[in-house]
Short mmCIF file of C-alpha atoms in Angstrom, two decimals:
data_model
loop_
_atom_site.label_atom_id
_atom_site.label_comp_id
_atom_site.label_asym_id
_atom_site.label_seq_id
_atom_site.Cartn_x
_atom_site.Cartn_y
_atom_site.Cartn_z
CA UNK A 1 128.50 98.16 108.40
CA UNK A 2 128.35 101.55 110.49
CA UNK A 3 131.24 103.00 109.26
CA UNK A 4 130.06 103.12 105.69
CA UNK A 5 127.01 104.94 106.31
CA UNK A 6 126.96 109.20 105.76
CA UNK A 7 126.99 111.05 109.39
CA UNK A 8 124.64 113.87 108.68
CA UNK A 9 125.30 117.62 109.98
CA UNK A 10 124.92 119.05 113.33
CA UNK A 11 122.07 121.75 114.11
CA UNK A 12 123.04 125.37 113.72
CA UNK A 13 124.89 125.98 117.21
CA UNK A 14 124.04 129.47 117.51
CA UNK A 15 120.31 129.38 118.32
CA UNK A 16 118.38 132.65 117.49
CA UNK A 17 115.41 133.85 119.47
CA UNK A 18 112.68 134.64 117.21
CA UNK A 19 111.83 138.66 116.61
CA UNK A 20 108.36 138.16 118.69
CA UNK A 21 107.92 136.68 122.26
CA UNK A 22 106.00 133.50 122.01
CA UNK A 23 102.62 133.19 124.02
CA UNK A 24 102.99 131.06 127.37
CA UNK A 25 103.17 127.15 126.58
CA UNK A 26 104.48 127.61 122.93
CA UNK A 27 105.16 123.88 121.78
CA UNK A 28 107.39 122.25 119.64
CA UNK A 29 105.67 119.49 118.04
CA UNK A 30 108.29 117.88 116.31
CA UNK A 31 111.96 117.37 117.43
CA UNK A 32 114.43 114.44 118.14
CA UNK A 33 116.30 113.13 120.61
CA UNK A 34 119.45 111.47 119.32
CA UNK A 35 121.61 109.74 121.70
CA UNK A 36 124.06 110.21 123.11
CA UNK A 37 124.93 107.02 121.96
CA UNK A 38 127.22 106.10 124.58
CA UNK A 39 123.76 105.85 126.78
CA UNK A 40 121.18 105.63 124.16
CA UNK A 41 122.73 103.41 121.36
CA UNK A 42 121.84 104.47 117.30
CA UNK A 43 120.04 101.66 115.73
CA UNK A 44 122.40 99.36 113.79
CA UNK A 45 119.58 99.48 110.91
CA UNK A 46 119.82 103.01 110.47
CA UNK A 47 119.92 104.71 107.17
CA UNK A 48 122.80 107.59 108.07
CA UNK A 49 124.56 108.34 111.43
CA UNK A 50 122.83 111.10 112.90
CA UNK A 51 124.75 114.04 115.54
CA UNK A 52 124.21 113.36 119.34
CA UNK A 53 121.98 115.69 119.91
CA UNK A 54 120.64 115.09 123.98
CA UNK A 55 117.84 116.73 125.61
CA UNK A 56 119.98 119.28 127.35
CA UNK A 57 120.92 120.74 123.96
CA UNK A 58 117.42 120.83 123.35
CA UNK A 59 116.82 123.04 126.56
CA UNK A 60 119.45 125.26 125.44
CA UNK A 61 116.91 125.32 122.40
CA UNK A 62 114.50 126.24 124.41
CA UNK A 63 115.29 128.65 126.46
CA UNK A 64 117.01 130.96 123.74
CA UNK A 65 113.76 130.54 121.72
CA UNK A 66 111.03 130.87 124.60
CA UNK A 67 109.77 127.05 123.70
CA UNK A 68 107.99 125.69 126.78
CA UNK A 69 106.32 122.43 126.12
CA UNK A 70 107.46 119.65 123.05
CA UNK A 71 106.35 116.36 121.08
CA UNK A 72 109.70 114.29 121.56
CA UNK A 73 109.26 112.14 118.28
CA UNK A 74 110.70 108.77 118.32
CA UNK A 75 113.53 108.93 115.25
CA UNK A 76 114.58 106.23 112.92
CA UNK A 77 118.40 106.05 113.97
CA UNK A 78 116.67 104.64 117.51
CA UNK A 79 115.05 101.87 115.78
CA UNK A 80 112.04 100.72 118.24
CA UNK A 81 113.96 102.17 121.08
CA UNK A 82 112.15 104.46 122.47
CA UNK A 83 114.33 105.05 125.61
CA UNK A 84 115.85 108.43 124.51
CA UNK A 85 112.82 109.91 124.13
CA UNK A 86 111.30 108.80 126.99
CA UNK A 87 114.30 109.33 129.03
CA UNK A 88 113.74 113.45 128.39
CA UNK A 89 110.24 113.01 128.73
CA UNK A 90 110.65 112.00 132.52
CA UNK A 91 113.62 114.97 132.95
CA UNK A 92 111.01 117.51 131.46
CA UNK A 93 109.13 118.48 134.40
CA UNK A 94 105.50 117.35 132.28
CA UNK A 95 106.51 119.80 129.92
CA UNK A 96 107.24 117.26 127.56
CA UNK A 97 105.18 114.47 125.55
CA UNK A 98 106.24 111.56 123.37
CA UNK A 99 105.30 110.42 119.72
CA UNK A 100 106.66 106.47 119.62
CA UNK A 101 107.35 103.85 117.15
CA UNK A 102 106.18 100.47 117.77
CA UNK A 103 105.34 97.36 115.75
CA UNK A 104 103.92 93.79 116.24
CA UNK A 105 106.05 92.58 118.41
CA UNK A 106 105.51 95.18 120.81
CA UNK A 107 103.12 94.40 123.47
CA UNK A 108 100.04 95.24 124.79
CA UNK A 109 101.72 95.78 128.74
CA UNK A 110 104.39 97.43 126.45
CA UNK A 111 102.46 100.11 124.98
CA UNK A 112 100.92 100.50 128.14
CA UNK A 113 103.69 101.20 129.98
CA UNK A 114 104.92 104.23 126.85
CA UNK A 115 101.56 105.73 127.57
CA UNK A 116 102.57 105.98 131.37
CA UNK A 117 105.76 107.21 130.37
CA UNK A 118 104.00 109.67 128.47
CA UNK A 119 103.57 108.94 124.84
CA UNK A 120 100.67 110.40 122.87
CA UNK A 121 100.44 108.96 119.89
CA UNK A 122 102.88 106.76 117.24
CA UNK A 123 104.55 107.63 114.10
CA UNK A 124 104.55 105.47 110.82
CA UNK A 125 106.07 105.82 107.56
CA UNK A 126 104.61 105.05 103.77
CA UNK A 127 107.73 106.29 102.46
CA UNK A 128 110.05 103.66 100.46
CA UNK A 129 113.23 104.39 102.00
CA UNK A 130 111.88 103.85 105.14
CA UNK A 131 110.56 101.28 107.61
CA UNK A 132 106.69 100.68 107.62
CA UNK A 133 103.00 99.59 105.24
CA UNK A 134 99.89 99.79 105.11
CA UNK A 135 99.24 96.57 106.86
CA UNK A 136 101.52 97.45 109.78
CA UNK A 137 99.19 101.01 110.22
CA UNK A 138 96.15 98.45 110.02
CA UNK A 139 97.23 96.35 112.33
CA UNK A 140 98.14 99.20 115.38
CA UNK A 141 95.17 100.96 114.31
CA UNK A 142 93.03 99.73 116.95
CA UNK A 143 95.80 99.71 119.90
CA UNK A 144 96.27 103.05 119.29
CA UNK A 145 92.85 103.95 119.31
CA UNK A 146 92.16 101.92 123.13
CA UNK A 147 94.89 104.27 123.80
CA UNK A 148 93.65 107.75 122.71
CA UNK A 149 96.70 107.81 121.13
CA UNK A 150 97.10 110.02 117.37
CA UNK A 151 98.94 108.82 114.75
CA UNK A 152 101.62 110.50 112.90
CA UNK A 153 101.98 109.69 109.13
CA UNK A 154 104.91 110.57 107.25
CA UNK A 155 104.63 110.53 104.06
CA UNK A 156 105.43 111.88 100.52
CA UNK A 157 103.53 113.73 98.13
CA UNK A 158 103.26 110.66 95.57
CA UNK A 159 102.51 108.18 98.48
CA UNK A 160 99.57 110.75 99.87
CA UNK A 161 98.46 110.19 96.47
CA UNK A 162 98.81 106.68 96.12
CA UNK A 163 97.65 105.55 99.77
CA UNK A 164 95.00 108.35 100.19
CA UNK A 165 91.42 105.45 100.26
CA UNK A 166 93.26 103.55 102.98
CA UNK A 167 94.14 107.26 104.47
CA UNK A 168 90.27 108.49 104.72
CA UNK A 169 89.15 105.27 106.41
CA UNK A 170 92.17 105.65 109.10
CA UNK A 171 89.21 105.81 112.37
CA UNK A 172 91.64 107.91 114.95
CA UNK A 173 92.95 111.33 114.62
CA UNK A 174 95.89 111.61 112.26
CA UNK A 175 98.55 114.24 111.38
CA UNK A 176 99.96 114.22 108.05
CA UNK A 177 103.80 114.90 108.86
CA UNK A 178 105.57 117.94 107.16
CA UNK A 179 102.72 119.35 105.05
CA UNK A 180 103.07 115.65 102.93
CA UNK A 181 106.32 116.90 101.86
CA UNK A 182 105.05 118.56 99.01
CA UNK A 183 107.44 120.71 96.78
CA UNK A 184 106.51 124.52 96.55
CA UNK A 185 107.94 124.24 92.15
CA UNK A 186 104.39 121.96 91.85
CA UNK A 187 102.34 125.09 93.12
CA UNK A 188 99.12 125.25 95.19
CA UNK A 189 97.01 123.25 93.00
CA UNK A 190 99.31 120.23 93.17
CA UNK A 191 97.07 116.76 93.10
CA UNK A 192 98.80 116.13 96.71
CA UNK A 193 97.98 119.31 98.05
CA UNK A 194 94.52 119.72 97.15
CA UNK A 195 94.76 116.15 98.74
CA UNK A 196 95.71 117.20 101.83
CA UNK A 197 93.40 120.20 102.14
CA UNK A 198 90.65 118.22 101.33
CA UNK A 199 91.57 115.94 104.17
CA UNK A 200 92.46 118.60 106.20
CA UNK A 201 88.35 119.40 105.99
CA UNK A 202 87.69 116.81 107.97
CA UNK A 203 88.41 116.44 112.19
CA UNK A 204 89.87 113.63 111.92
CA UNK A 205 93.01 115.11 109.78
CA UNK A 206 95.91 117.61 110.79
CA UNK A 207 99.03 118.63 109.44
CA UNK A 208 102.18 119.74 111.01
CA UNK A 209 104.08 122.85 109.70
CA UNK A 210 107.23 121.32 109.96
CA UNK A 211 110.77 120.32 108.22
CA UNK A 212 110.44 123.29 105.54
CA UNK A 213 114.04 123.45 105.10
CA UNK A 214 113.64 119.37 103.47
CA UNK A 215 110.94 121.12 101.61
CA UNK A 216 111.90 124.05 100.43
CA UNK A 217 113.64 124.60 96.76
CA UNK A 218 114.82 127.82 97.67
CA UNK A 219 117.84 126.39 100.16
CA UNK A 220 118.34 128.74 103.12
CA UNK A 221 117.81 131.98 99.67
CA UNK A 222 116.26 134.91 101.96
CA UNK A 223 114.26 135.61 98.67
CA UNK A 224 111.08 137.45 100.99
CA UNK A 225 111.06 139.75 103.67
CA UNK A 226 114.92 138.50 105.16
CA UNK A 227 113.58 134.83 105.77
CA UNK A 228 114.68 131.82 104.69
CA UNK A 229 112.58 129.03 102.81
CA UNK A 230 109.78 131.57 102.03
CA UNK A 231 108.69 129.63 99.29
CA UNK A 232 106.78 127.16 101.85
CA UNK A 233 105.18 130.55 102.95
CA UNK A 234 101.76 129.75 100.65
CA UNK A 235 101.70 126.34 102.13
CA UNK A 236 101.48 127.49 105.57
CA UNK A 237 99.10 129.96 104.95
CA UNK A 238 96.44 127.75 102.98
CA UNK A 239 96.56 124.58 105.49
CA UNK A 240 96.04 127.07 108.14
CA UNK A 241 93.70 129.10 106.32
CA UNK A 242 91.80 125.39 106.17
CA UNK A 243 91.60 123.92 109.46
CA UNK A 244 93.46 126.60 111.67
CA UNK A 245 92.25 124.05 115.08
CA UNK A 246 93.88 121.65 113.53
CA UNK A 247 97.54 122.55 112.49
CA UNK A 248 100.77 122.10 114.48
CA UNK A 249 104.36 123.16 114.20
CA UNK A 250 107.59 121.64 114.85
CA UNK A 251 111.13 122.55 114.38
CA UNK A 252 112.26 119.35 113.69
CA UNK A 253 115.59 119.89 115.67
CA UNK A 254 118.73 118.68 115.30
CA UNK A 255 117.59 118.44 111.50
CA UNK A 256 119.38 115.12 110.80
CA UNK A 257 119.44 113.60 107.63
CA UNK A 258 121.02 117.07 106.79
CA UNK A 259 124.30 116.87 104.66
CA UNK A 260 123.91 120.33 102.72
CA UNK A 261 125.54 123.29 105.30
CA UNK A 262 123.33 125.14 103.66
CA UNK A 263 120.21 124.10 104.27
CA UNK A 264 120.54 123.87 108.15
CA UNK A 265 117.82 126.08 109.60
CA UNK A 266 117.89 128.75 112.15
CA UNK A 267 115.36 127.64 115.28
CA UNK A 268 114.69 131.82 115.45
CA UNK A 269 114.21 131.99 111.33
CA UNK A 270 111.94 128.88 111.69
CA UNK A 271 109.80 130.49 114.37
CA UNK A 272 109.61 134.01 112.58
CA UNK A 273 108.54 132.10 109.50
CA UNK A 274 105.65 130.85 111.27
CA UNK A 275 104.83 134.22 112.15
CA UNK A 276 104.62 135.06 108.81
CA UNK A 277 102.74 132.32 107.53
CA UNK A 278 100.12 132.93 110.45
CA UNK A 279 99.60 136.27 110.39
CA UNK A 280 98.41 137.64 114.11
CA UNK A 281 99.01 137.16 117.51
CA UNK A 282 95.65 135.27 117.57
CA UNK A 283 96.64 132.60 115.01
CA UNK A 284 100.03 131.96 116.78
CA UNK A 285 98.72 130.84 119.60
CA UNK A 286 96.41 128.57 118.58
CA UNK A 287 99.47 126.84 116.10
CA UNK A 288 101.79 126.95 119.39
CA UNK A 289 99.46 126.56 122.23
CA UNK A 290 96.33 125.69 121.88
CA UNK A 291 96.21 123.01 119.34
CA UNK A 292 99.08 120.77 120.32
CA UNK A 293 97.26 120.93 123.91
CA UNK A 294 94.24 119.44 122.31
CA UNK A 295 96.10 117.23 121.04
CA UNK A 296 99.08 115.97 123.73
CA UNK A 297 98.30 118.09 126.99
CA UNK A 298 94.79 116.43 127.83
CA UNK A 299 95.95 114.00 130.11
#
């Protein structure tokens, strides 16, 4: 069965640093551990065969970019197998956090022992192609809340839309993954993005400025100022222009899913597209620093 699946695209191996030093503590909120699979096996339910990608080529990552601290999130390819993750998580020096999957056969000692290993909060999906439901969501709900754990929601614009009463009534705090995917072509005043602004005006809700290159129409154009996937720019600006306590960025490194060569990002671009969307010195380090430590570095 593995054979016939697509092996997606390695990350760009020449890692930029970004044209601005990043404030002490920068985070990463959103990047992947994948493999390598001689240690960490790939999921035999997995949708595409992603590239090893281990936490000491995230390092390297790190230390060209000035990245400190990161949000290890828990990828498909790994199934419920969290071990990856967690495995660079305990090599990180508490520089490190983790964002899990679980499900209901995980159990309570179980998630217990993830939020000694570190994990912060749990990611679930109300996208088709991928695993996860409402009732699943309703039924971790209150685990993850004994926890103080977040939840991560990735979804698409359409299922924002389609999900959104069970969304409000969600009781714990909740980031809506990759700005809910919604396509720059549909403009500002898109029914999912006034959505998610809307949400975004209440505490409970966050967003993550993250995975613009899957968003993005223009490919990696550099249609604006020498940067790539400008036309997310607007995006950025008006979620953070919204709830600027309550946004987070990610690089979502090694990109998998990622078959085009031309739409692999740059970690540096990625970074100095931030800088763009935020606008000051101020607003950068509340994106990088302060909000993810709200969120992740408390305890």
């Amino acid at each position: 069965m593995t054979t016939k699946l697509p092996y997606a695209l390695p990350p760009d191996p020449n890692t930029r640093p970004p044209g601005f030093v990043l404030p002490t503590n920068a985070c990463d909120t959103h990047f992947h551990i994948f493999g390598p699979p001689d240690k960490f096996p790939f999921s035999e339910n997995r949708r595409y065969t992603p590239p090893g990608a281990p936490f000491e080529h995230y390092q390297n990552v790190q230390r060209l970019t000035g990245l400190t601290r990161g949000i290890a999130v828990q990828p498909t390819a790994h199934g419920m197998d969290n071990s990856a993750i967690l495995d660079a998580v305990a090599r990180s020096k508490g520089n490190l956090r983790a964002v899990v999957r679980f499900d209901n056969k995980t159990t309570d000692r179980e998630l217990d022992e993830l939020n000694e290993a570190g994990a912060r909060g749990a990611r679930f999906s109300l996208m088709p192609d991928r695993p996860g439901n409402v009732a699943m969501i309703e039924q971790a709900l209150p685990r993850m809340k004994k926890l103080n754990w977040s939840l991560v929601l990735h979804v698409e614009s359409h299922t924002l839309i389609e999900h959104q009463e069970f969304i409000r009534r969600i009781p714990i705090p909740t980031v809506i993954d990759h700005l809910a995917r919604c396509r720059p072509s549909n403009g500002l005043n898109q029914l999912a993005f006034v959505l998610l602004l809307e949400l975004l005006r209440n505490d409970r809700f966050w967003t993550k400025i993250c995975s613009v290159d899957k968003i993005s129409e223009t490919k990696c154009g550099r249609v604006k100022n020498g940067l790539p996937f400008s036309d997310v720019i607007p995006f950025g600006r008006a979620v953070i222009e919204t709830a600027p306590e309550r946004v987070l960025w990610g690089t979502d490194w090694p990109h998998g899913n990622t078959f085009n060569p031309g739409q692999i990002p740059n970690e540096g671009d990625l970074l100095d597209l931030l800088a763009e969307m935020a606008g000051s010195k101020f607003m950068l380090r509340k994106i990088l620093v302060q909000n993810p430590e709200h969120l992740y570095f408390r305890n």
